Short mmCIF file of C-alpha atoms and ligand atoms in Angstrom, two decimals:
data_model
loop_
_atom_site.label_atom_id
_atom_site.label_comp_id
_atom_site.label_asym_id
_atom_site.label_seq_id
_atom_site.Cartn_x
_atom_site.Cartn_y
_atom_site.Cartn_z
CA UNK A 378 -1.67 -25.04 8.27
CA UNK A 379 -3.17 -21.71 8.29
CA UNK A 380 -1.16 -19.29 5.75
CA UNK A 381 0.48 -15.81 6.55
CA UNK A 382 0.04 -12.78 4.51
CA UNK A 383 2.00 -9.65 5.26
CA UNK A 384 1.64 -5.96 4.02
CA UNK A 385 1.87 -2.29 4.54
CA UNK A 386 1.31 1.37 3.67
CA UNK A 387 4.14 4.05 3.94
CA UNK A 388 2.34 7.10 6.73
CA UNK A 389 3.99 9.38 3.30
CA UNK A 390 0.77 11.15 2.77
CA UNK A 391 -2.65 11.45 2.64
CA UNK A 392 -3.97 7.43 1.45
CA UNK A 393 -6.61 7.68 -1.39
CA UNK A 394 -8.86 5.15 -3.07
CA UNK A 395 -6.17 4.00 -4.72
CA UNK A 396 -4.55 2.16 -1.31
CA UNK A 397 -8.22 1.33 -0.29
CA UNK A 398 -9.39 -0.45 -3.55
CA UNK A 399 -5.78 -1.71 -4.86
CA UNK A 400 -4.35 -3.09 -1.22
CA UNK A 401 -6.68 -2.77 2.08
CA UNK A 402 -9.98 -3.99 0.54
CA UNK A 403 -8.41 -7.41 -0.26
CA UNK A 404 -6.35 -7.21 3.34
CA UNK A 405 -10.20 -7.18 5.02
CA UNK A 406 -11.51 -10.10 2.70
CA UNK A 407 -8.49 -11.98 3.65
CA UNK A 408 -8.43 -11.80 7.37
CA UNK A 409 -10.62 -14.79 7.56
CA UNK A 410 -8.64 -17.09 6.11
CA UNK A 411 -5.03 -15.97 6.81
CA UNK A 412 -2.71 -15.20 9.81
CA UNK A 413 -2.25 -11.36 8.66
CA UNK A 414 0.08 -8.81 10.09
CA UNK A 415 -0.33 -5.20 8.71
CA UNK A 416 1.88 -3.04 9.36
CA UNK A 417 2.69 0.71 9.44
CA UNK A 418 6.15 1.12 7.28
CA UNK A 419 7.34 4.42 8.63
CA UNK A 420 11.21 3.62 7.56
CA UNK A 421 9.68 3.19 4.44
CA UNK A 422 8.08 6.76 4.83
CA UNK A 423 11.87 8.66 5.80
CA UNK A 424 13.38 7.53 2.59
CA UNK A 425 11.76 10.96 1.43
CA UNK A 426 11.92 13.82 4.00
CA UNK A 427 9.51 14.25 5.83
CA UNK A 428 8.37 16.53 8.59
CA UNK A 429 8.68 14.85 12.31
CA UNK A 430 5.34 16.34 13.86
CA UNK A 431 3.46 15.36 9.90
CA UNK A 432 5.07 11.87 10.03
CA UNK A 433 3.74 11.06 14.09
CA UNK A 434 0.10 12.39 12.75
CA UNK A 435 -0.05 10.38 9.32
CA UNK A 436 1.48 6.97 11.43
CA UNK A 437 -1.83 7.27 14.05
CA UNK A 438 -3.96 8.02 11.03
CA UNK A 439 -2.70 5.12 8.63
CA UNK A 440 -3.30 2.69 11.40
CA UNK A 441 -7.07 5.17 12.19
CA UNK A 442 -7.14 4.02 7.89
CA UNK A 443 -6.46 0.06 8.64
CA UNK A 444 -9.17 0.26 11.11
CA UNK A 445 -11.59 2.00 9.89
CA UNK A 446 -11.87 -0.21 6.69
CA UNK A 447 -12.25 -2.92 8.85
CA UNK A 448 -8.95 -4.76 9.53
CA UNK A 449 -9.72 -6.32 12.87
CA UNK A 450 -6.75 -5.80 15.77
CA UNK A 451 -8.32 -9.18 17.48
CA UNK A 452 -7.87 -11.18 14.60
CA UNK A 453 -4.61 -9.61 13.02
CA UNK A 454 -1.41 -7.71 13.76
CA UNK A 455 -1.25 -3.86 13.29
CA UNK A 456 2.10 -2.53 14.65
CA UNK A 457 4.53 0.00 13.35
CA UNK A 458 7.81 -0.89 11.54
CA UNK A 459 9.91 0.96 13.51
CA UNK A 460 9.27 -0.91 16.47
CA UNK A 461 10.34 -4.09 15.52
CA UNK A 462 14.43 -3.47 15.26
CA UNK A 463 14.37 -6.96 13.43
CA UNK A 464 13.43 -5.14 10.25
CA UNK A 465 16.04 -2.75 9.74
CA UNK A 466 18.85 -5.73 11.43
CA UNK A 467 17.53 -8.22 8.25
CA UNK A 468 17.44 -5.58 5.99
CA UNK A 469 21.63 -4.64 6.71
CA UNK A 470 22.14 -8.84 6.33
CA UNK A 471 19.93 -8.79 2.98
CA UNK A 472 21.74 -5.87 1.63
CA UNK A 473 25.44 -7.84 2.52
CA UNK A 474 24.43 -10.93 0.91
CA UNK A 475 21.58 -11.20 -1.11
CA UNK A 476 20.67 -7.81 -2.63
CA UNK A 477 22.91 -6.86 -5.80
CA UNK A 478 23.71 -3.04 -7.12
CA UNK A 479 22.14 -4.51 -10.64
CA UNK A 480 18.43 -5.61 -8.51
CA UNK A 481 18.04 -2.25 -7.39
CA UNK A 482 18.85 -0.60 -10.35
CA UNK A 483 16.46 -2.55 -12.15
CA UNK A 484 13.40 -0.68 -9.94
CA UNK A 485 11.14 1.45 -11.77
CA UNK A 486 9.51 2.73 -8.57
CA UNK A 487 12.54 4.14 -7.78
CA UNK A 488 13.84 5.17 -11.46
CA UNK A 489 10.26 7.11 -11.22
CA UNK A 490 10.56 8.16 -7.83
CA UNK A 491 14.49 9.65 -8.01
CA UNK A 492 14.32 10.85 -11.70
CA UNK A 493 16.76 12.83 -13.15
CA UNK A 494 18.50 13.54 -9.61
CA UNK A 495 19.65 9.99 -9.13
CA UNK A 496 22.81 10.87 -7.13
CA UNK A 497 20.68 13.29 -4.73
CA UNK A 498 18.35 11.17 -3.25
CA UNK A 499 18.74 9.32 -0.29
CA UNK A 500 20.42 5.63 -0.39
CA UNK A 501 17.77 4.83 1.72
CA UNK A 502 15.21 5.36 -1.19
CA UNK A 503 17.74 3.06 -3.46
CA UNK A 504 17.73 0.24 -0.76
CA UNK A 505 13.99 0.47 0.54
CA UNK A 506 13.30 -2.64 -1.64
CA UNK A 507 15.66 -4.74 0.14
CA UNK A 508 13.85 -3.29 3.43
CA UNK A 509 10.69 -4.50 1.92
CA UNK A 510 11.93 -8.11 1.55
CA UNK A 511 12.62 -7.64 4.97
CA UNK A 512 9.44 -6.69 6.43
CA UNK A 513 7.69 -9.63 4.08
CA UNK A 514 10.63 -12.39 4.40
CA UNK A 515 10.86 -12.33 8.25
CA UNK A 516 7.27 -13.42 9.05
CA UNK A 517 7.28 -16.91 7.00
CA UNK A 518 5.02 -15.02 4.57
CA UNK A 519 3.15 -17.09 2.29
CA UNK A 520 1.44 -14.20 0.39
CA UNK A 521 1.66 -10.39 -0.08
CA UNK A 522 -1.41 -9.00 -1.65
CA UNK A 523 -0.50 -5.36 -3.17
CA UNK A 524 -1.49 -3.24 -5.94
CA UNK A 525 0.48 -3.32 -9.14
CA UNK A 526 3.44 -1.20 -8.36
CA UNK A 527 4.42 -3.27 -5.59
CA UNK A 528 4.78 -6.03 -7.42
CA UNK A 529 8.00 -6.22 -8.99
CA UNK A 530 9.55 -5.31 -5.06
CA UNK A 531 7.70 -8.35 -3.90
CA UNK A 532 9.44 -10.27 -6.94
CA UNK A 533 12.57 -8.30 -5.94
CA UNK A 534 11.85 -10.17 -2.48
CA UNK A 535 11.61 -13.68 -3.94
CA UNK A 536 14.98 -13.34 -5.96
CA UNK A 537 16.71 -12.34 -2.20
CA UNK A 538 15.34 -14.84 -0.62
CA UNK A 539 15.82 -17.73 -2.59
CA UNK A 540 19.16 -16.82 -2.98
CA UNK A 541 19.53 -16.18 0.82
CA UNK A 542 18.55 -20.03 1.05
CA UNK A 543 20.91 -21.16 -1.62
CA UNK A 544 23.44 -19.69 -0.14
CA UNK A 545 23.12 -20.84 3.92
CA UNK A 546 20.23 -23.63 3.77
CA UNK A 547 16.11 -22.79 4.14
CA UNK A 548 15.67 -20.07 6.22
CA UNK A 549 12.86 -17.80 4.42
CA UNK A 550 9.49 -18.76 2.57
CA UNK A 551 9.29 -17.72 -0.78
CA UNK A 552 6.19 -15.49 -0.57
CA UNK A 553 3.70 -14.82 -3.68
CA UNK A 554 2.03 -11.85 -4.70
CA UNK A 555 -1.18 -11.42 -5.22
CA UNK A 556 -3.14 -8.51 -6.90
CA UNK A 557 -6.67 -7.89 -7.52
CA UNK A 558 -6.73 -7.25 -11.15
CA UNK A 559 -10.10 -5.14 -11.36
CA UNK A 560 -8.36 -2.37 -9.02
CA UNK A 561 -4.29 -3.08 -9.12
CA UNK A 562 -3.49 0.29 -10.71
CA UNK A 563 -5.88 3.61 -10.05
CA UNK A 564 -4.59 6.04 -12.23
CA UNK A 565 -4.29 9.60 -11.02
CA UNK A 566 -7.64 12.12 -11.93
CA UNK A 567 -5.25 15.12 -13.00
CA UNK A 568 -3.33 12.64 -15.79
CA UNK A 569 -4.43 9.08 -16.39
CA UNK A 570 -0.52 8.41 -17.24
CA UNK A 571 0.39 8.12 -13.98
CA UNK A 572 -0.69 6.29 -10.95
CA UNK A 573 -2.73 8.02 -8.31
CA UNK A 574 -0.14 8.43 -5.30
CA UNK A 575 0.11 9.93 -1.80
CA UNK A 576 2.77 12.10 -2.08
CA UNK A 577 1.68 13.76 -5.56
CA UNK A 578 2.57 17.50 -5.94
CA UNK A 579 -0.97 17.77 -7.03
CA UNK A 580 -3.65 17.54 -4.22
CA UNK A 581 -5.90 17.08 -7.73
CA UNK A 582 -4.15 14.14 -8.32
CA UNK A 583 -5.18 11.76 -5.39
CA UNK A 584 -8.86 10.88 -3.89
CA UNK A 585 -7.68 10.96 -0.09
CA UNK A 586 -9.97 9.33 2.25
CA UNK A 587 -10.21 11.96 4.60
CA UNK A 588 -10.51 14.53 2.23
CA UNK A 589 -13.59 16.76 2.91
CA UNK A 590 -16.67 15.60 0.43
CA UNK A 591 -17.29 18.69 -1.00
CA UNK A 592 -13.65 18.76 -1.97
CA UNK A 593 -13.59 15.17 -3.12
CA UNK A 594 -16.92 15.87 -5.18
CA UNK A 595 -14.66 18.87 -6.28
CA UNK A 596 -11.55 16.69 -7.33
CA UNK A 597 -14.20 14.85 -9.24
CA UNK A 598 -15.83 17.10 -11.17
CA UNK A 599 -12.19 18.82 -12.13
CA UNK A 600 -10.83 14.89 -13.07
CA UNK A 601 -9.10 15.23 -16.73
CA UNK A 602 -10.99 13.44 -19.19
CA UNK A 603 -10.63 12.46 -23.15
CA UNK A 604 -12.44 13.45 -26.23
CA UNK A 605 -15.45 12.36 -27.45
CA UNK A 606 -18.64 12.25 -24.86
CA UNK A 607 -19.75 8.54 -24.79
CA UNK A 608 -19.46 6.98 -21.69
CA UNK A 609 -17.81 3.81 -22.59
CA UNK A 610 -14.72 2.08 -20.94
CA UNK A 611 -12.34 1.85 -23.30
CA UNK A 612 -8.89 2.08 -22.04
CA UNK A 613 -6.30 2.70 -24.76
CA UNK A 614 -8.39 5.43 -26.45
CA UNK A 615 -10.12 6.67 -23.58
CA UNK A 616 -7.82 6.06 -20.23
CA UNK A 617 -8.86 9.31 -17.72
CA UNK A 618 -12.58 7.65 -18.09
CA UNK A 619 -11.93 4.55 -17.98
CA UNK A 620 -10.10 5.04 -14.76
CA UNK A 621 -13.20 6.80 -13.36
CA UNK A 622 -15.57 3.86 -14.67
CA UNK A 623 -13.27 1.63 -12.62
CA UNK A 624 -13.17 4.08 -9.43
CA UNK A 625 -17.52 4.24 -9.95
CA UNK A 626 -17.57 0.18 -10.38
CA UNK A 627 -15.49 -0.05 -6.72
CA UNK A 628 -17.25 2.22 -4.85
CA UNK A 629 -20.58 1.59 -6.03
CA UNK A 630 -20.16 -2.16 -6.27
CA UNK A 631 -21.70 -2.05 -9.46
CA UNK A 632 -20.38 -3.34 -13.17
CA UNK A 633 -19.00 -1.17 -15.75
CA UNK A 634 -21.26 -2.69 -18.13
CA UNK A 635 -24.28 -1.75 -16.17
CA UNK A 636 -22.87 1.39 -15.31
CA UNK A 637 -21.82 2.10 -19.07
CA UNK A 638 -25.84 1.20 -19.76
CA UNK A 639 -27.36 3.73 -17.62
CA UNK A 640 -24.91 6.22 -19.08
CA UNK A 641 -26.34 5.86 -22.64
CA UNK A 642 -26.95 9.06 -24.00
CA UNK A 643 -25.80 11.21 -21.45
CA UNK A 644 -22.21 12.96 -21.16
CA UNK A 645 -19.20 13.15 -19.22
CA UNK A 646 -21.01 15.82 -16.87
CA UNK A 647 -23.26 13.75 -15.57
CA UNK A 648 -21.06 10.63 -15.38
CA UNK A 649 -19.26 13.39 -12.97
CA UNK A 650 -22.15 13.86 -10.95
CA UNK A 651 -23.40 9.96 -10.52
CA UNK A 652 -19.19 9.39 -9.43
CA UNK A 653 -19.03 12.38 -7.06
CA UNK A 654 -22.96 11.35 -5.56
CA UNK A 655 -21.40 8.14 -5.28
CA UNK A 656 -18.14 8.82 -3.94
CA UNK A 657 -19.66 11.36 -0.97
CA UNK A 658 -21.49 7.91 0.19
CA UNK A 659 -18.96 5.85 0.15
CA UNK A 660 -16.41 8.58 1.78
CA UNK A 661 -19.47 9.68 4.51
CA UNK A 662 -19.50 6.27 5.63
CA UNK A 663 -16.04 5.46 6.13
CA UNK A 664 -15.12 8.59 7.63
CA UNK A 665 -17.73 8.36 9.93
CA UNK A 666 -16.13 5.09 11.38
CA UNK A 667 -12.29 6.82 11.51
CA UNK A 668 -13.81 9.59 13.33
CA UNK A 669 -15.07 7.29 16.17
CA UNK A 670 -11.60 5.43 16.46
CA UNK A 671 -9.46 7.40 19.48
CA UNK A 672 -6.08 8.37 19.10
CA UNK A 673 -4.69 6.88 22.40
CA UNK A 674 -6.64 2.80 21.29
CA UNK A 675 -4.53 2.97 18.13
CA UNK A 676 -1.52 3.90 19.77
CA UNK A 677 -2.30 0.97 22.15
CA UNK A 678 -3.17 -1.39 19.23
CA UNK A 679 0.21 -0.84 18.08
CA UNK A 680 1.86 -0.91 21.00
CA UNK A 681 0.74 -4.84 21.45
CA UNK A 682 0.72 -5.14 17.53
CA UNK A 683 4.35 -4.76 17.69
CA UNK A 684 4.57 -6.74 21.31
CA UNK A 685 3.25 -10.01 19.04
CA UNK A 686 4.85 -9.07 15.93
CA UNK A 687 8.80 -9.27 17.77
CA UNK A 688 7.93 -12.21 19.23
CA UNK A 689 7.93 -13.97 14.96
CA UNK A 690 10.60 -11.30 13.99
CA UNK A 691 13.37 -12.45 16.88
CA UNK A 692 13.03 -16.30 16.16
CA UNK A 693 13.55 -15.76 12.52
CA UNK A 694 16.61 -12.85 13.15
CA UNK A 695 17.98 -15.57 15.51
CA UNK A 696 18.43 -18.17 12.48
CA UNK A 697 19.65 -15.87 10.77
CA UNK A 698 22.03 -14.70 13.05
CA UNK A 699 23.22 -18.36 13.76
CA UNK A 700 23.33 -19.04 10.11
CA UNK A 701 25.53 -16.19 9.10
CA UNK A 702 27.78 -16.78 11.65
CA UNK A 703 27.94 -13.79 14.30
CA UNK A 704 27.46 -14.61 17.90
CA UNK A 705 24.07 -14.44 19.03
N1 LIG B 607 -2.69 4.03 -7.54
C1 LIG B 607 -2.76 2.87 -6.93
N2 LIG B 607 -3.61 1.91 -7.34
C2 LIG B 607 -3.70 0.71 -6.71
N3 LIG B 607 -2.94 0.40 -5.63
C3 LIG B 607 -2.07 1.32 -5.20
N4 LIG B 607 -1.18 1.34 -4.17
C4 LIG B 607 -0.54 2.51 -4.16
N5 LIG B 607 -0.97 3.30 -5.14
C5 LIG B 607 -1.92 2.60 -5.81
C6 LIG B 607 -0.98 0.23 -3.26
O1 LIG B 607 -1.17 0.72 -1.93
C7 LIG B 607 -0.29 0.02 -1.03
C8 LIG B 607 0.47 0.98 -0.20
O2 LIG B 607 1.30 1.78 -0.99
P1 LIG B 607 2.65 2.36 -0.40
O3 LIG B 607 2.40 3.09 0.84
O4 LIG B 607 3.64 1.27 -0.33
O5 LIG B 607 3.10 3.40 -1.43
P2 LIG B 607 3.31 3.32 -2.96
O6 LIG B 607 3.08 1.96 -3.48
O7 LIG B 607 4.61 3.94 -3.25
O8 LIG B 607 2.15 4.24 -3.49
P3 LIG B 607 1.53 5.61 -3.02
O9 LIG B 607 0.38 5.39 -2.11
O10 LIG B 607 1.23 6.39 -4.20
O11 LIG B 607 2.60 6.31 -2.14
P4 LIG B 607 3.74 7.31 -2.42
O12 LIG B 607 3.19 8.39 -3.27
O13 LIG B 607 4.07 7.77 -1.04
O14 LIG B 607 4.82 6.56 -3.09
C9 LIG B 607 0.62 -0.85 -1.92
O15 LIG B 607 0.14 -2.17 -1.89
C10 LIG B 607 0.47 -0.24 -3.28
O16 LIG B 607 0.69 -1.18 -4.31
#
C-alpha cells in the first residue's frame, strides 16, 4: 500500500535555504513514491503575533514557495491548516488525554523560542507541539520528513499517539521521521550557534528565497566566519564555514571535498564570491518560477487542497469522536 507523508512550514516569515534544503527538497523527491499532503500551518504561525494583512501575504507566498520548488498540486495535497477545523478539534482531544505538562516542558524549541519570559508568551506557543501531532496523526501518516529541529515534536507526536492507542484501542499510525542528514540543520550566516530561522531579528541571519540577489550576494559576503583562511570543512573548529561549505555543496550540487579542492590556496574572500556566484543562480532560477505562479491559482489550489484534505481529516475525527465517547 502506497505510504503517506505529511509536513508543513509556519507563513512566520520570510523561508530561506534553510526550509528549502532541510524540508521541501526531500518533500519534491518524495512525491513519487508517497501519498503527500503539504500543508500551510498558519495556527502554527499565530502562536507569535503576527500582523493580519503580513500573515494573508506570507500564507499565498509559502504555498507560491511549495510550488515553485516543484511540489506538484496534481499529485499531492497543498491546503492551509486553518481550513481543516479537524486540526485544532484533535489537537483540544490530544491536549485532554494524551499530552502531559512534563512533554511540553521538555521542548527545546520552545525553551529557545519563549526564553526568559516563559509566563508571557502565549499558551498557544506551549501547546503548538500537541497541534503538530495533530496535523501529522490525523492523516494515517507513515512518515514526516523535517529538518532537525522538528524532530523531537515529531517524537513528541509518537509518545501521544501511542499512548492515545493504549488508552482507547488503534486509532493513529505511529509516524517516523525522517531527516536528510547532509542539510538537517543550516546554521544562521550572522552566528553559526544558532539555526538559520524565519523570524530572526536579524535579516543577516536568514538566506530568504525571495530576497533580492544583490542582497543575498550581500548577506553572503557579510556571513561571520572563523579564524584562520583555509578553506576546509571542519566543523567543531571552524562552524560559520563549514555551514557555508554545506550551503555551496546544496546549491551547487557539488561535494565539499571537491569544493574544498578547488579552494586550495585561496581565502575566505573568494570562497565568498564562488557561494554568492552560486547562490544568484540558484536564487535567479527559482524565483523566476514563483514569479510566474498567480496569486488567485494558489488560492484555488488550496481551496481544493483543503476540499481533499477534510475529506481524511473527518473520518479519522469521527473515530475519534466515537472512541472518546461524545455524540457524534
Ligand atoms: N535552519 C534550518 N535548517 C534545516 N531545516 C530547517 N527548518 C527550519 N529551519 C531549518 C525546517 O523547515 C521546516 C519548516 O519549519 P517551520 O516553519 O516549522 O519553522 P521552524 O522549524 O520553527 O523554523 P524556522 O523556519 O526558522 O521558523 P521560525 O523562525 O518561524 O521558527 C521544518 O521541517 C524545519 O525543520
Amino acid at each position: 500500500m502506497i505510504k503517506t507523508i505529511f509536513s508543513g512550514v509556519q507563513p512566520s516569515g520570510n523561508l530561506h535555504v534553510g526550509n528549502y534544503f532541510g524540508a521541501i527538497k526531500q518533500w519534491v523527491e518524495m512525491q513519487n513514491d508517497y501519498q503527500c499532503l503539504f500543508c500551510v500551518v498558519d495556527y502554527h504561525a499565530i502562536t507569535v503575533k503576527q500582523d493580519p494583512e503580513v500573515l494573508r501575504r506570507k500564507i499565498i507566498e509559502t504555498a507560491k514557495i511549495y510550488l515553485a520548488s516543484g511540489i506538484d498540486p496534481e499529485r499531492s495535497i497543498i491546503f492551509q491548516q486553518s481550513d481543516v477545523k479537524e486540526h485544532t478539534e484533535l489537537a483540544w482531544i490530544l491536549n485532554c488525554v494524551s499530552a502531559r505538562m512534563a512533554d511540553l516542558k521538555k521542548m527545546t524549541q520552545f525553551k529557545d523560542k519563549a526564553g526568559e519570559g516563559q509566563d508571557n508568551v502565549s499558551v498557544g506557543l506551549f501547546a503548538y507541539p500537541v497541534l503538530m501531532a495533530a496535523d501529522i496523526l490525523l492523516y494515517n501518516t507513515d512518515v514526516v520528513p523535517v529538518g532537525d529541529d522538528q524532530v523531537q515534536h515529531v517524537e513528541l507526536c509518537r509518545d501521544l499517539g501511542k499512548r492515545f492507542n493504549n488508552l482507547y484501542g488503534e486509532v493513529f499510525k505511529i509516524p517516523e521521521v525522517k531527516i536528510k542528514k547532509e542539510s538537517a540543520r543550516i546554521m544562521g550566516l550572522d552566528d553559526p550557534q544558532k539555526k538559520m530561522s524565519k523570524s530572526a531579528t536579524s535579516e543577516w541571519n536568514y538566506l530568504g528565497l525571495t530576497d533580492e540577489i544583490e542582497k543575498a550576494k550581500k548577506k553572503i559576503m557579510k556571513a561571520v566566519t572563523d579564524s584562520g583562511s583555509e578553506i576546509i570543512y571542519d566543523k567543531a573548529n571552524k562552524p560559520a564555514l563549514a555551514n557555508l561549505l554545506t550551503i555551496y555543496s546544496l546549491a551547487s550540487d557539488r561535494s565539499i571535498k571537491d569544493l574544498e579542492k578547488e579552494f586550495i590556496g585561496k581565502g575566505y574572500g573568494d570562497f565568498k564570491k564562488g557561494l554568492a556566484e552560486t547562490m544568484a543562480t540558484f536564487l535567479i532560477s527559482f524565483q523566476e518560477k514563483y514569479s510566474k505562479i498567480k496569486d488567485n491559482d494558489v488560492k484555488e489550489i488550496l481551496y481544493s487542497g483543503a476540499e481533499k484534505a477534510r475529506i481524511i481529516a473527518q473520518n479519522k475525527i469521527e473515530e475519534v469522536r466515537k472512541k472518546i465517547g461524545v455524540l457524534s
